[in-house]
mmCIF file of C-alpha atoms in Angstrom:
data_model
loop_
_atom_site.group_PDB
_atom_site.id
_atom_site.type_symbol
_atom_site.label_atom_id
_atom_site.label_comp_id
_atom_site.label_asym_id
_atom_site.label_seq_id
_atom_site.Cartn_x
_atom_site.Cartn_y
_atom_site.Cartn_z
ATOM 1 C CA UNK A 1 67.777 81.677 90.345
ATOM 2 C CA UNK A 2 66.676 80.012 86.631
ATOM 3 C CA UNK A 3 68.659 79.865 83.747
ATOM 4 C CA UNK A 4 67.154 81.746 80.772
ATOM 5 C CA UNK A 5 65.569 79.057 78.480
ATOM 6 C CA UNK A 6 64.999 81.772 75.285
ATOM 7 C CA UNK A 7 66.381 82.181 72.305
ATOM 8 C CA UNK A 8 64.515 84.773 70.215
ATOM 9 C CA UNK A 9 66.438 87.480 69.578
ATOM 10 C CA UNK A 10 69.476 87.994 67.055
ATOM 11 C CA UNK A 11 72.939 89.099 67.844
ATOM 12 C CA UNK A 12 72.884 92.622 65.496
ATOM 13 C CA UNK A 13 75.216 93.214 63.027
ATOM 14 C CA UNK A 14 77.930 95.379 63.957
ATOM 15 C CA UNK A 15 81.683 96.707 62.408
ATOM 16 C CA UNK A 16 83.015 95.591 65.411
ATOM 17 C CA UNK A 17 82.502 92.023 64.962
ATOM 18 C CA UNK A 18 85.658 91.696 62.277
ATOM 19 C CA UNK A 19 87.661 92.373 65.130
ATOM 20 C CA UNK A 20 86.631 89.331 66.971
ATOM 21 C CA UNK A 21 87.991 86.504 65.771
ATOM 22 C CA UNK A 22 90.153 85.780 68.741
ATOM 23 C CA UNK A 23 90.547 86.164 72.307
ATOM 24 C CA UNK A 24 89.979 89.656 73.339
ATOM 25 C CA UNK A 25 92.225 91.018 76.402
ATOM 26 C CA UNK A 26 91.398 94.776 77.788
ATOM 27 C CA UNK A 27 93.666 94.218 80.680
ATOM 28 C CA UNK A 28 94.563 90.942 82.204
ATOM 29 C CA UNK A 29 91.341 89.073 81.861
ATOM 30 C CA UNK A 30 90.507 87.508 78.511
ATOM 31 C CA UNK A 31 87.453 88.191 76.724
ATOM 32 C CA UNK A 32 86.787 85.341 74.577
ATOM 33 C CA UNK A 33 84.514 85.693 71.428
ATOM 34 C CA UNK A 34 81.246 84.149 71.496
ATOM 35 C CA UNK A 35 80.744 81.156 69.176
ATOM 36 C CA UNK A 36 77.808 82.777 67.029
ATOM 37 C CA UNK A 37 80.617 85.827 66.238
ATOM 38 C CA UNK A 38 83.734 83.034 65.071
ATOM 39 C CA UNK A 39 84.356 82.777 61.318
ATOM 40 C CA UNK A 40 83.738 80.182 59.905
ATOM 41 C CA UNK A 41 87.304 78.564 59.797
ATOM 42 C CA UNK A 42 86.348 75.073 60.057
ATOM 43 C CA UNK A 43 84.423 72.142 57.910
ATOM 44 C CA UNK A 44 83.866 68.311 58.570
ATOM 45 C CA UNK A 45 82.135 66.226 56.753
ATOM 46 C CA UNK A 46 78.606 65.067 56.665
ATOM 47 C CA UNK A 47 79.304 61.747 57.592
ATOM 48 C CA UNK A 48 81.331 62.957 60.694
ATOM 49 C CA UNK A 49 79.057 65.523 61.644
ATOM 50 C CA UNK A 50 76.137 63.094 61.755
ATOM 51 C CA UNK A 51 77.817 60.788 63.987
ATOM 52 C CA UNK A 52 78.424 63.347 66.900
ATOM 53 C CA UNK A 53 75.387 64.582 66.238
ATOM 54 C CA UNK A 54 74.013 61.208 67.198
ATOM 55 C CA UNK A 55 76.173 60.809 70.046
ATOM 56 C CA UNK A 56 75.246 64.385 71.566
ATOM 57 C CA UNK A 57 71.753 62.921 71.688
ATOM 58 C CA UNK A 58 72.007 59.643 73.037
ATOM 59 C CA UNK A 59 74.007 61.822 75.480
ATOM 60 C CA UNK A 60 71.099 64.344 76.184
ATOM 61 C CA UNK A 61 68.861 61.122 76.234
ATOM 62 C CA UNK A 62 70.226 59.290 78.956
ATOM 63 C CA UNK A 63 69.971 62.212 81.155
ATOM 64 C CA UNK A 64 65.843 61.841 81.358
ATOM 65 C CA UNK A 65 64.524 63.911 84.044
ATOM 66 C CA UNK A 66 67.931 62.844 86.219
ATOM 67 C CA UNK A 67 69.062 66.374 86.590
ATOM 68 C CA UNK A 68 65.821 67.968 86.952
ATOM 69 C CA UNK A 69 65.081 65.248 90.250
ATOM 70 C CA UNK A 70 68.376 65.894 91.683
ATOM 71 C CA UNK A 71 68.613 69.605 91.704
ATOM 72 C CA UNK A 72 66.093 71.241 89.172
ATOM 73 C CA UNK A 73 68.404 71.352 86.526
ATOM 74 C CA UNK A 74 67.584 70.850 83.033
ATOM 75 C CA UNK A 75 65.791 67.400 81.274
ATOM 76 C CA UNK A 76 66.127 65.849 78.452
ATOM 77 C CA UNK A 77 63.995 68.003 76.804
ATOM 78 C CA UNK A 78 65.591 71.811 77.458
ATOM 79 C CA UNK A 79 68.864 69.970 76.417
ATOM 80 C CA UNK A 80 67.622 69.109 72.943
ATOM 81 C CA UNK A 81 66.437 72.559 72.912
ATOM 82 C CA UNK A 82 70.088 73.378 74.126
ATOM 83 C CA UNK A 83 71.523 71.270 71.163
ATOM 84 C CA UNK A 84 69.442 72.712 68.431
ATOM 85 C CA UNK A 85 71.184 75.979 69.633
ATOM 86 C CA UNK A 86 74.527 74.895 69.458
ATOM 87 C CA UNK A 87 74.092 74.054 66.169
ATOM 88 C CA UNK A 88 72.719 77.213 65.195
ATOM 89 C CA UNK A 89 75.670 78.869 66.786
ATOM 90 C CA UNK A 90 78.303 76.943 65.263
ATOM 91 C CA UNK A 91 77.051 75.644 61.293
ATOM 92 C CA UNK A 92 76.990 77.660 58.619
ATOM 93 C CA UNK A 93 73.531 76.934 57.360
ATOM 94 C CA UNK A 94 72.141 74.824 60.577
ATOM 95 C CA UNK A 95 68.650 74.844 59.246
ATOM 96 C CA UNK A 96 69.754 72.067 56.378
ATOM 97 C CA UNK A 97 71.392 69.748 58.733
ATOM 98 C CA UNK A 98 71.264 66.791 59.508
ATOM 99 C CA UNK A 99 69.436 66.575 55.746
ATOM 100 C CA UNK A 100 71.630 68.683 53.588
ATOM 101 C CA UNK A 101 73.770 66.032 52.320
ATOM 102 C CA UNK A 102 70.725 64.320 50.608
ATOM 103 C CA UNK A 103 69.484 67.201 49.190
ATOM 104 C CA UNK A 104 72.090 68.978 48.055
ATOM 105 C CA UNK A 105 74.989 66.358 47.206
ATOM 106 C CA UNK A 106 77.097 68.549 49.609
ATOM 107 C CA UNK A 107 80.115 66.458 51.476
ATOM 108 C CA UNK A 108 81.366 68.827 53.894
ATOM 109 C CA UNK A 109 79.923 71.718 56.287
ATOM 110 C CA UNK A 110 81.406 74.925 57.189
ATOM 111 C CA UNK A 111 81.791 75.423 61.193
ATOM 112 C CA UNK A 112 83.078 77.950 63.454
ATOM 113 C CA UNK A 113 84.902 75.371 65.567
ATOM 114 C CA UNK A 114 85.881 72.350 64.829
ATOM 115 C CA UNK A 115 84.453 68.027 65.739
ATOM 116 C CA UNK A 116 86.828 67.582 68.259
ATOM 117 C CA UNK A 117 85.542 70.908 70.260
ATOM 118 C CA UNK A 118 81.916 70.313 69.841
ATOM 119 C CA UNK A 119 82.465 66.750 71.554
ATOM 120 C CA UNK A 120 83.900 68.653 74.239
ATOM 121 C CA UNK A 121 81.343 71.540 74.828
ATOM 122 C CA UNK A 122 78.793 69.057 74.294
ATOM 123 C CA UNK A 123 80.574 66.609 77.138
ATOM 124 C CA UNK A 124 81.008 69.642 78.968
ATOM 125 C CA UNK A 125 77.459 70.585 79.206
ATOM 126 C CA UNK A 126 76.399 67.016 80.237
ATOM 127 C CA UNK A 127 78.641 65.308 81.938
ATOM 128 C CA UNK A 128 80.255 68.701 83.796
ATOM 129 C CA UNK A 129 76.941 70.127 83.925
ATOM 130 C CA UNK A 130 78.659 73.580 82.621
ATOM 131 C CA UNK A 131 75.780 76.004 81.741
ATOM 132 C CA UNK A 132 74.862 76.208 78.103
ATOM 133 C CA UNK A 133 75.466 80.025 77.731
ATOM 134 C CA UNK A 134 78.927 79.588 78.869
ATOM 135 C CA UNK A 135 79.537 76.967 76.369
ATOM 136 C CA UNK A 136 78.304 79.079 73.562
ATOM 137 C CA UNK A 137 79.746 82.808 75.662
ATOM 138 C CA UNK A 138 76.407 84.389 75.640
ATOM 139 C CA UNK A 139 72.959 84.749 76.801
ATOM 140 C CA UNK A 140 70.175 86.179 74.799
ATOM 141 C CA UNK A 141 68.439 88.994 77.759
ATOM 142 C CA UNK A 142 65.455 91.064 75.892
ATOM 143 C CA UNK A 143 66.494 91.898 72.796
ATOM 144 C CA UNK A 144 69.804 92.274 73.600
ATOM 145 C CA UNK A 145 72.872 89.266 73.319
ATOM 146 C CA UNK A 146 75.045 89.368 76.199
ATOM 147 C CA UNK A 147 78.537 87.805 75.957
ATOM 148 C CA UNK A 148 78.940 86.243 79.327
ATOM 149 C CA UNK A 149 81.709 83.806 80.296
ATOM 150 C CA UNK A 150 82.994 81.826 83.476
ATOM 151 C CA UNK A 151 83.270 84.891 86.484
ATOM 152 C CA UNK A 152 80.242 86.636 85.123
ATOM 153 C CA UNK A 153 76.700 85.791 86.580
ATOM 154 C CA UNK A 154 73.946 85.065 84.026
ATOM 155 C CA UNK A 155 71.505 87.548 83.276
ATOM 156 C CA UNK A 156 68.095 85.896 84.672
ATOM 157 C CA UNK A 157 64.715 86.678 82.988
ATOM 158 C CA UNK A 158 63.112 87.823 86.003
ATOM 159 C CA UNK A 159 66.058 90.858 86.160
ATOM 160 C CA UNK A 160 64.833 92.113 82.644
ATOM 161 C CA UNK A 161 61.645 93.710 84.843
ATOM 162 C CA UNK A 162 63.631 95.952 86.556
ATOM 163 C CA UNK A 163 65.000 97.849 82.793
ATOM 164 C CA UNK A 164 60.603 97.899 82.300
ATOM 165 C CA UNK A 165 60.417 99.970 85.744
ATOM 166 C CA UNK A 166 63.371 102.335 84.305
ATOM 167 C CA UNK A 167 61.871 102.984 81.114
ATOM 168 C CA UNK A 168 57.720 103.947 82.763
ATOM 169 C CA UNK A 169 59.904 105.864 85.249
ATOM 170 C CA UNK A 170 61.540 108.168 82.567
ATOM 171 C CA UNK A 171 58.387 108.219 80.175
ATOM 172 C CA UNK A 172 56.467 109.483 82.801
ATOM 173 C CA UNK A 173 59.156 111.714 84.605
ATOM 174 C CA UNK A 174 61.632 113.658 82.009
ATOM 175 C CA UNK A 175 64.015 114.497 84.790
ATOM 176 C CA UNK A 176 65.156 111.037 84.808
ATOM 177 C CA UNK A 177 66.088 110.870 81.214
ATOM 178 C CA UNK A 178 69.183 113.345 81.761
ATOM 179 C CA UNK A 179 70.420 111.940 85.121
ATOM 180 C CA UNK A 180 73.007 110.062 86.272
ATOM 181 C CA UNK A 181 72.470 106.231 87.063
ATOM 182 C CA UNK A 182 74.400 103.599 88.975
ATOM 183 C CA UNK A 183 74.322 99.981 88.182
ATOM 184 C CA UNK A 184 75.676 98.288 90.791
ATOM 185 C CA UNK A 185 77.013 94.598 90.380
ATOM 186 C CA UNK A 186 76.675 94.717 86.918
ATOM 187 C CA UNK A 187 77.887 91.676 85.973
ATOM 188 C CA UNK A 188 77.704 91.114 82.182
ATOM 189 C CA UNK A 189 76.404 95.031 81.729
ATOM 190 C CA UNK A 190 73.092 93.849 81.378
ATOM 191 C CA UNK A 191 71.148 96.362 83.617
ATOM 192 C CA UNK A 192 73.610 98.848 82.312
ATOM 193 C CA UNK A 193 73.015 98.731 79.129
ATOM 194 C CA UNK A 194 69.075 98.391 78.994
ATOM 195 C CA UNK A 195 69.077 101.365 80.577
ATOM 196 C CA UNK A 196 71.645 103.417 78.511
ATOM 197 C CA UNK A 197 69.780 102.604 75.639
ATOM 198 C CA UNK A 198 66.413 104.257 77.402
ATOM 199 C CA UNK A 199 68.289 107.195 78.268
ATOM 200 C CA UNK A 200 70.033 107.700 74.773
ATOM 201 C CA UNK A 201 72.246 110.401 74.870
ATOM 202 C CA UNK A 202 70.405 112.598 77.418
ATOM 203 C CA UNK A 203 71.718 110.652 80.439
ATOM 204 C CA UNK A 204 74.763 108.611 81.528
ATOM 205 C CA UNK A 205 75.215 105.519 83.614
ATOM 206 C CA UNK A 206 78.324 104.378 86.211
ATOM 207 C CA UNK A 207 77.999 100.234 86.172
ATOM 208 C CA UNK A 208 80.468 99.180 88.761
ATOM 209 C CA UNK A 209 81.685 95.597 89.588
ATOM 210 C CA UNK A 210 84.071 94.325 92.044
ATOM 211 C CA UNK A 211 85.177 91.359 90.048
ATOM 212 C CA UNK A 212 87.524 92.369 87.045
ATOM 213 C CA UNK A 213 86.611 89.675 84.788
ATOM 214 C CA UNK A 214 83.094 91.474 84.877
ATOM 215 C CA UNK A 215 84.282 94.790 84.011
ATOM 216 C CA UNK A 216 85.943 93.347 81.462
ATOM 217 C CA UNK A 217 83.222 91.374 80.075
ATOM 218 C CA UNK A 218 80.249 94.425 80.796
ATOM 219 C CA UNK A 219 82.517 96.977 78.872
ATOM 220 C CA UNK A 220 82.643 94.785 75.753
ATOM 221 C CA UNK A 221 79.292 94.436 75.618
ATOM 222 C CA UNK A 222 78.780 98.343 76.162
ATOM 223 C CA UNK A 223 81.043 98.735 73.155
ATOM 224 C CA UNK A 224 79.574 96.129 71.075
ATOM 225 C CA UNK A 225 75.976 98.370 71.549
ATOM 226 C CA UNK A 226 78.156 101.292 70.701
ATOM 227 C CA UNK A 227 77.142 103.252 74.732
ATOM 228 C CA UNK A 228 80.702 103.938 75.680
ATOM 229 C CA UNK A 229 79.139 107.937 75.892
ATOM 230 C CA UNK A 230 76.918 106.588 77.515
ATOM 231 C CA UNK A 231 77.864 104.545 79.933
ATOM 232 C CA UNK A 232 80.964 103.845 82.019
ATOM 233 C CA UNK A 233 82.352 100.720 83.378
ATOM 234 C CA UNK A 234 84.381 101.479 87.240
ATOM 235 C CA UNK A 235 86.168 98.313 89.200
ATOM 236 C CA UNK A 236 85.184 98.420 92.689
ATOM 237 C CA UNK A 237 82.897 97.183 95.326
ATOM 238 C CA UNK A 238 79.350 98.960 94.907
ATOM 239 C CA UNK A 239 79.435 102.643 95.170
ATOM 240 C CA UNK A 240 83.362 103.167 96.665
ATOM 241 C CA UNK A 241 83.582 104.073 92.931
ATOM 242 C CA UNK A 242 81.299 106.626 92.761
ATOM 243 C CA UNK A 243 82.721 108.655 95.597
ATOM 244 C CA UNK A 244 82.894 111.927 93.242
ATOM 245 C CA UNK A 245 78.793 111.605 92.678
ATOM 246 C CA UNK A 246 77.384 111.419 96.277
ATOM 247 C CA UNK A 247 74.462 112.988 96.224
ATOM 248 C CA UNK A 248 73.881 113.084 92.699
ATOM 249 C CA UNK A 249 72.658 109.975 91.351
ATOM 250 C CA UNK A 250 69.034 110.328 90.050
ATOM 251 C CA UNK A 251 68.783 106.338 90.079
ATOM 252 C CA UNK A 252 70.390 103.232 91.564
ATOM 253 C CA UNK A 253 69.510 99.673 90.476
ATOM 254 C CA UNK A 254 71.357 96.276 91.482
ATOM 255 C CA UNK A 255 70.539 92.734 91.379
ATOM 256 C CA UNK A 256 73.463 91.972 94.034
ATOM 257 C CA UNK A 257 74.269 88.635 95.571
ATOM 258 C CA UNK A 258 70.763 87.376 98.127
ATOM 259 C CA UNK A 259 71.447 83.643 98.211
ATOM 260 C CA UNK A 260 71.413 82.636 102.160
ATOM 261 C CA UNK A 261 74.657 81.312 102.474
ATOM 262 C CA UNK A 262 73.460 78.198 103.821
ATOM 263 C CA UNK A 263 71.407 77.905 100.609
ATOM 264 C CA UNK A 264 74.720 78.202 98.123
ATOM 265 C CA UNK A 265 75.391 74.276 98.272
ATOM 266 C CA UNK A 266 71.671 73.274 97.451
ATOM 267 C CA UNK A 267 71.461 75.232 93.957
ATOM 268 C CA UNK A 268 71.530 73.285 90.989
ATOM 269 C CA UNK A 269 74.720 72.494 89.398
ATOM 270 C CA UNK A 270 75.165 74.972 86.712
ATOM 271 C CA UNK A 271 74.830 77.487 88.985
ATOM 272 C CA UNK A 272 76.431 76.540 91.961
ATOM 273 C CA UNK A 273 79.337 74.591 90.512
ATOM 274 C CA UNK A 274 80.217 77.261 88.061
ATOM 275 C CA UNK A 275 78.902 80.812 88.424
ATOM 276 C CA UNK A 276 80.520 83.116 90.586
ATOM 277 C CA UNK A 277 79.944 82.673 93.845
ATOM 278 C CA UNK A 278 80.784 86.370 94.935
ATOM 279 C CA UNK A 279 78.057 86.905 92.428
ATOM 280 C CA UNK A 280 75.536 84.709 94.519
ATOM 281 C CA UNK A 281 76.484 84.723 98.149
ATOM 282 C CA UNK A 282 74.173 86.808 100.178
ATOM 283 C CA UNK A 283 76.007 86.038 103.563
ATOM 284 C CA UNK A 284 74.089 84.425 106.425
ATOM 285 C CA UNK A 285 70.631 85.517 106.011
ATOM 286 C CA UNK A 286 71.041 86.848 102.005
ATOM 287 C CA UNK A 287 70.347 90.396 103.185
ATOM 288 C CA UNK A 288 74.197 91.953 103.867
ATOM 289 C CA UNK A 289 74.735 93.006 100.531
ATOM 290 C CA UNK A 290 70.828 94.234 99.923
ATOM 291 C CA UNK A 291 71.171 96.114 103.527
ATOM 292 C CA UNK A 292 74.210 97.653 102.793
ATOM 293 C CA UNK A 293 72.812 99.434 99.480
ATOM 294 C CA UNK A 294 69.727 100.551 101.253
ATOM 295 C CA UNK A 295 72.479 102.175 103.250
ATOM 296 C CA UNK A 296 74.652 103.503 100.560
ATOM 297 C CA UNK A 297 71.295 104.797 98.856
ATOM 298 C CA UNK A 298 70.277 107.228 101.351
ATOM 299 C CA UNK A 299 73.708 109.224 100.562
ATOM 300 C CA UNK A 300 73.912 108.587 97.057
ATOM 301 C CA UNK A 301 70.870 109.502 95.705
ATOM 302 C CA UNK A 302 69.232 113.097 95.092
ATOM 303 C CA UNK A 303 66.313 114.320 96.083
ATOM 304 C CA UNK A 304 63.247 112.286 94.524
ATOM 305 C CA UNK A 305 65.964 109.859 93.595
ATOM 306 C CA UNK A 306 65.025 106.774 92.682
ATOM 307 C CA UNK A 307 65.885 102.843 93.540
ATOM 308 C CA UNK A 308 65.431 99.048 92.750
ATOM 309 C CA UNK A 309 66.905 96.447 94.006
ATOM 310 C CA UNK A 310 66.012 92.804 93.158
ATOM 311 C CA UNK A 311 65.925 90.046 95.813
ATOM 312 C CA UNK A 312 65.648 86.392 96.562
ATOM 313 C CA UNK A 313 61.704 86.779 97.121
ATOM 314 C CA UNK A 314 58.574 87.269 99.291
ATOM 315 C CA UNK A 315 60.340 87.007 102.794
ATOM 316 C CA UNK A 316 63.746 88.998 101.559
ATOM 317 C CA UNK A 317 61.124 91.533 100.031
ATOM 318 C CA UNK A 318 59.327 92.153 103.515
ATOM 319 C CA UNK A 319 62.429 92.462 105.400
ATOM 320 C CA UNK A 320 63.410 95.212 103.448
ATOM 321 C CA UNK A 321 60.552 97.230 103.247
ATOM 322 C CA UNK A 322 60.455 96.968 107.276
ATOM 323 C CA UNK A 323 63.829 97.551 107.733
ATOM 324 C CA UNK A 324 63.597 100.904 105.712
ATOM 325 C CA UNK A 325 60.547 101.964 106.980
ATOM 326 C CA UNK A 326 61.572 101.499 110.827
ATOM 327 C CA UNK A 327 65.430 102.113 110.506
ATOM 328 C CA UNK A 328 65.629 105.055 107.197
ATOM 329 C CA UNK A 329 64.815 107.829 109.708
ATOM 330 C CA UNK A 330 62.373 108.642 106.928
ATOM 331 C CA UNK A 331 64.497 108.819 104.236
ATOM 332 C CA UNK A 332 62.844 107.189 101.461
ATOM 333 C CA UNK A 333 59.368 107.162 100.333
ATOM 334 C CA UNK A 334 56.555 105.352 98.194
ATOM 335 C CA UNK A 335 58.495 102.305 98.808
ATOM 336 C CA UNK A 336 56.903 98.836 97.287
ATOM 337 C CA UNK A 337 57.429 95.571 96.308
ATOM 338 C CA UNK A 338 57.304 94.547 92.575
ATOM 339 C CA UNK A 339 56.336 91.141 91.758
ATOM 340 C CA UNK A 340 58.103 89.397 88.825
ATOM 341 C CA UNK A 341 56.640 88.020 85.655
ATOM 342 C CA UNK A 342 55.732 84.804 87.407
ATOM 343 C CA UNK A 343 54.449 86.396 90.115
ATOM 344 C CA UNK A 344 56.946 86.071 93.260
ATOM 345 C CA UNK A 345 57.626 89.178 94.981
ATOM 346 C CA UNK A 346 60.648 89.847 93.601
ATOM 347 C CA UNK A 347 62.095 93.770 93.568
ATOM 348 C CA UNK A 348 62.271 96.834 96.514
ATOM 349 C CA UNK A 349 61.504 100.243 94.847
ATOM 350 C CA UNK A 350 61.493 103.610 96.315
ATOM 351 C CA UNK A 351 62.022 106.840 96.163
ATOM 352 C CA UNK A 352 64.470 109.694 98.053
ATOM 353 C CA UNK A 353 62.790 112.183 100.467
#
């Protein structure tokens, strides 16, 4: 488990961003706008700004490589990266500042919060270790930007692989295009929506989470990339919600909880201090939740059907594979492991008799 360290991608335009500019609510869970989407209500001056500015990076400094010895969290130097970020996200023209009071006369800077708050996300992020795309309420995932928000796991880099495995499936197998998909888990949408967008209009997907603050979050972000035809968001644990489609599903992905139990206290802070841990608790061994969809698979998918499921690694990937292979009563087929982009065994595919 690694927290995304990229940046590159833009958060599109869309109508539905003059609607943001406070907390969103769909049922009882707030939805609160990320900081790149606020208007800018706010100003300080340059003198002010310039000060915390100096102060968030003595406060990055003195971290060193502390973090990344304790835990493998971040150093120094991913947290200036962190800081140039937040003030992208949060000044009107952040590629002038610190400078643009010399070279334009200008006194005062437009902002989308205010000094007082960005001494507190910043004091958040360092001394409360909170993770950076929770301070700014989003997390940039392929090309996509993913608001994501305390309850609502982090959309890894590694998961993006499984949306490339979608997409070579249906360019090389029409029948998948039209289908119906499960994400299951789906956290912030992110799954969910990388593959709606393959699909288009031909095919629909069911994303289902257990944890209502992730519906809520995954079905703003499937309206903000305009897929509500496309897909649909269900509350419920993994497929109890998809009772009405046994047998039907042409695909099932998840990237469920596989952390050993045991293993939970050990991660580095941002993640084990504040992401969900129903999001990251695999049980004793990591494998309940993985076994459990192998299970649920074998009923819910059609013929030639197809699955991925993404686990902790190597060990969690052989276990799988053996415990389909000796205990599916031939059910599935062609099954493999995927390695991720760095190379670790990563993802179980396979296919329904």
């Amino acid at each position: 488990m690694k927290l995304s360290i990229t940046r590159a991608c833009q958060w599109h335009a869309s109508p539905l961003c003059a609607n943001l500019q406070r907390p969103i609510c769909y049922s009882s869970p707030k939805l609160y706008t990320p900081l790149l989407l606020r208007p800018f209500n706010y100003s300080a001056s340059l003198s002010d700004l310039q000060k915390w500015h100096n102060w968030a990076k003595s406060l990055l400094s003195s971290v060193g490589s502390t973090f990344s010895e304790l835990d493998n969290g971040p150093d120094s130097s991913l947290l200036s990266r962190e800081l140039r970020w937040l003030v992208q996200d949060a000044f009107e023209e952040p590629s002038l500042f610190p400078q643009m009071g010399f070279q334009n006369n200008r006194k005062h800077v437009k902002l989308r919060v205010d000094v007082d708050a960005l001494y507190s996300l910043w004091k958040q992020r360092i001394v409360e270790r909170r993770p950076f795309q929770y301070i700014v309420g989003c997390e940039h995932w392929r090309d996509l930007v993913l608001s994501v928000q305390e309850g609502v796991l982090i959309p890894r880099p590694e998961t993006e692989l499984i949306v490339d495995l979608v997409s070579e499936l249906v360019r090389n197998d029409e029948r998948f295009r039209g289908g119906l998909w499960a994400d299951l888990g789906t956290g912030s949408g992110a799954l969910a929506i990388g593959i709606g967008r393959i699909l288009g209009q031909g095919g629909r997907v069911v994303a289902t989470d257990i944890s209502p603050v992730a519906v809520a979050v995954a079905g703003f972000n499937v309206k903000r990339y305009a897929l509500e035809d496309v897909i649909e968001v269900k509350q419920g644990s993994w497929f109890e919600p998809l009772k009405d489609v046994e047998g039907k599903l042409v695909g099932i992905v998840s990237n469920p909880p596989y952390i050993p139990s045991e293993h939970i206290p050990g991660l580095q802070a941002e993640v084990g201090l504040h992401e969900p841990k129903l999001a990251l608790d695999g049980g004793a061994n990591g494998m309940g939740h993985l076994l459990h969809l192998c299970e649920g698979a074998a009923s819910m998918l059609k013929p030639g059907g197809f699955f991925a499921f993404e686990t902790n690694g190597e060990e969690q990937c052989k276990f799988l594979v053996e415990y389909i292979e000796n205990c599916g009563q031939n059910t599935f087929c062609n099954v493999n492991i995927v390695s991720d982009f760095t190379g670790i065994q990563r993802f179980v595919t396979g296919f329904r008799q």
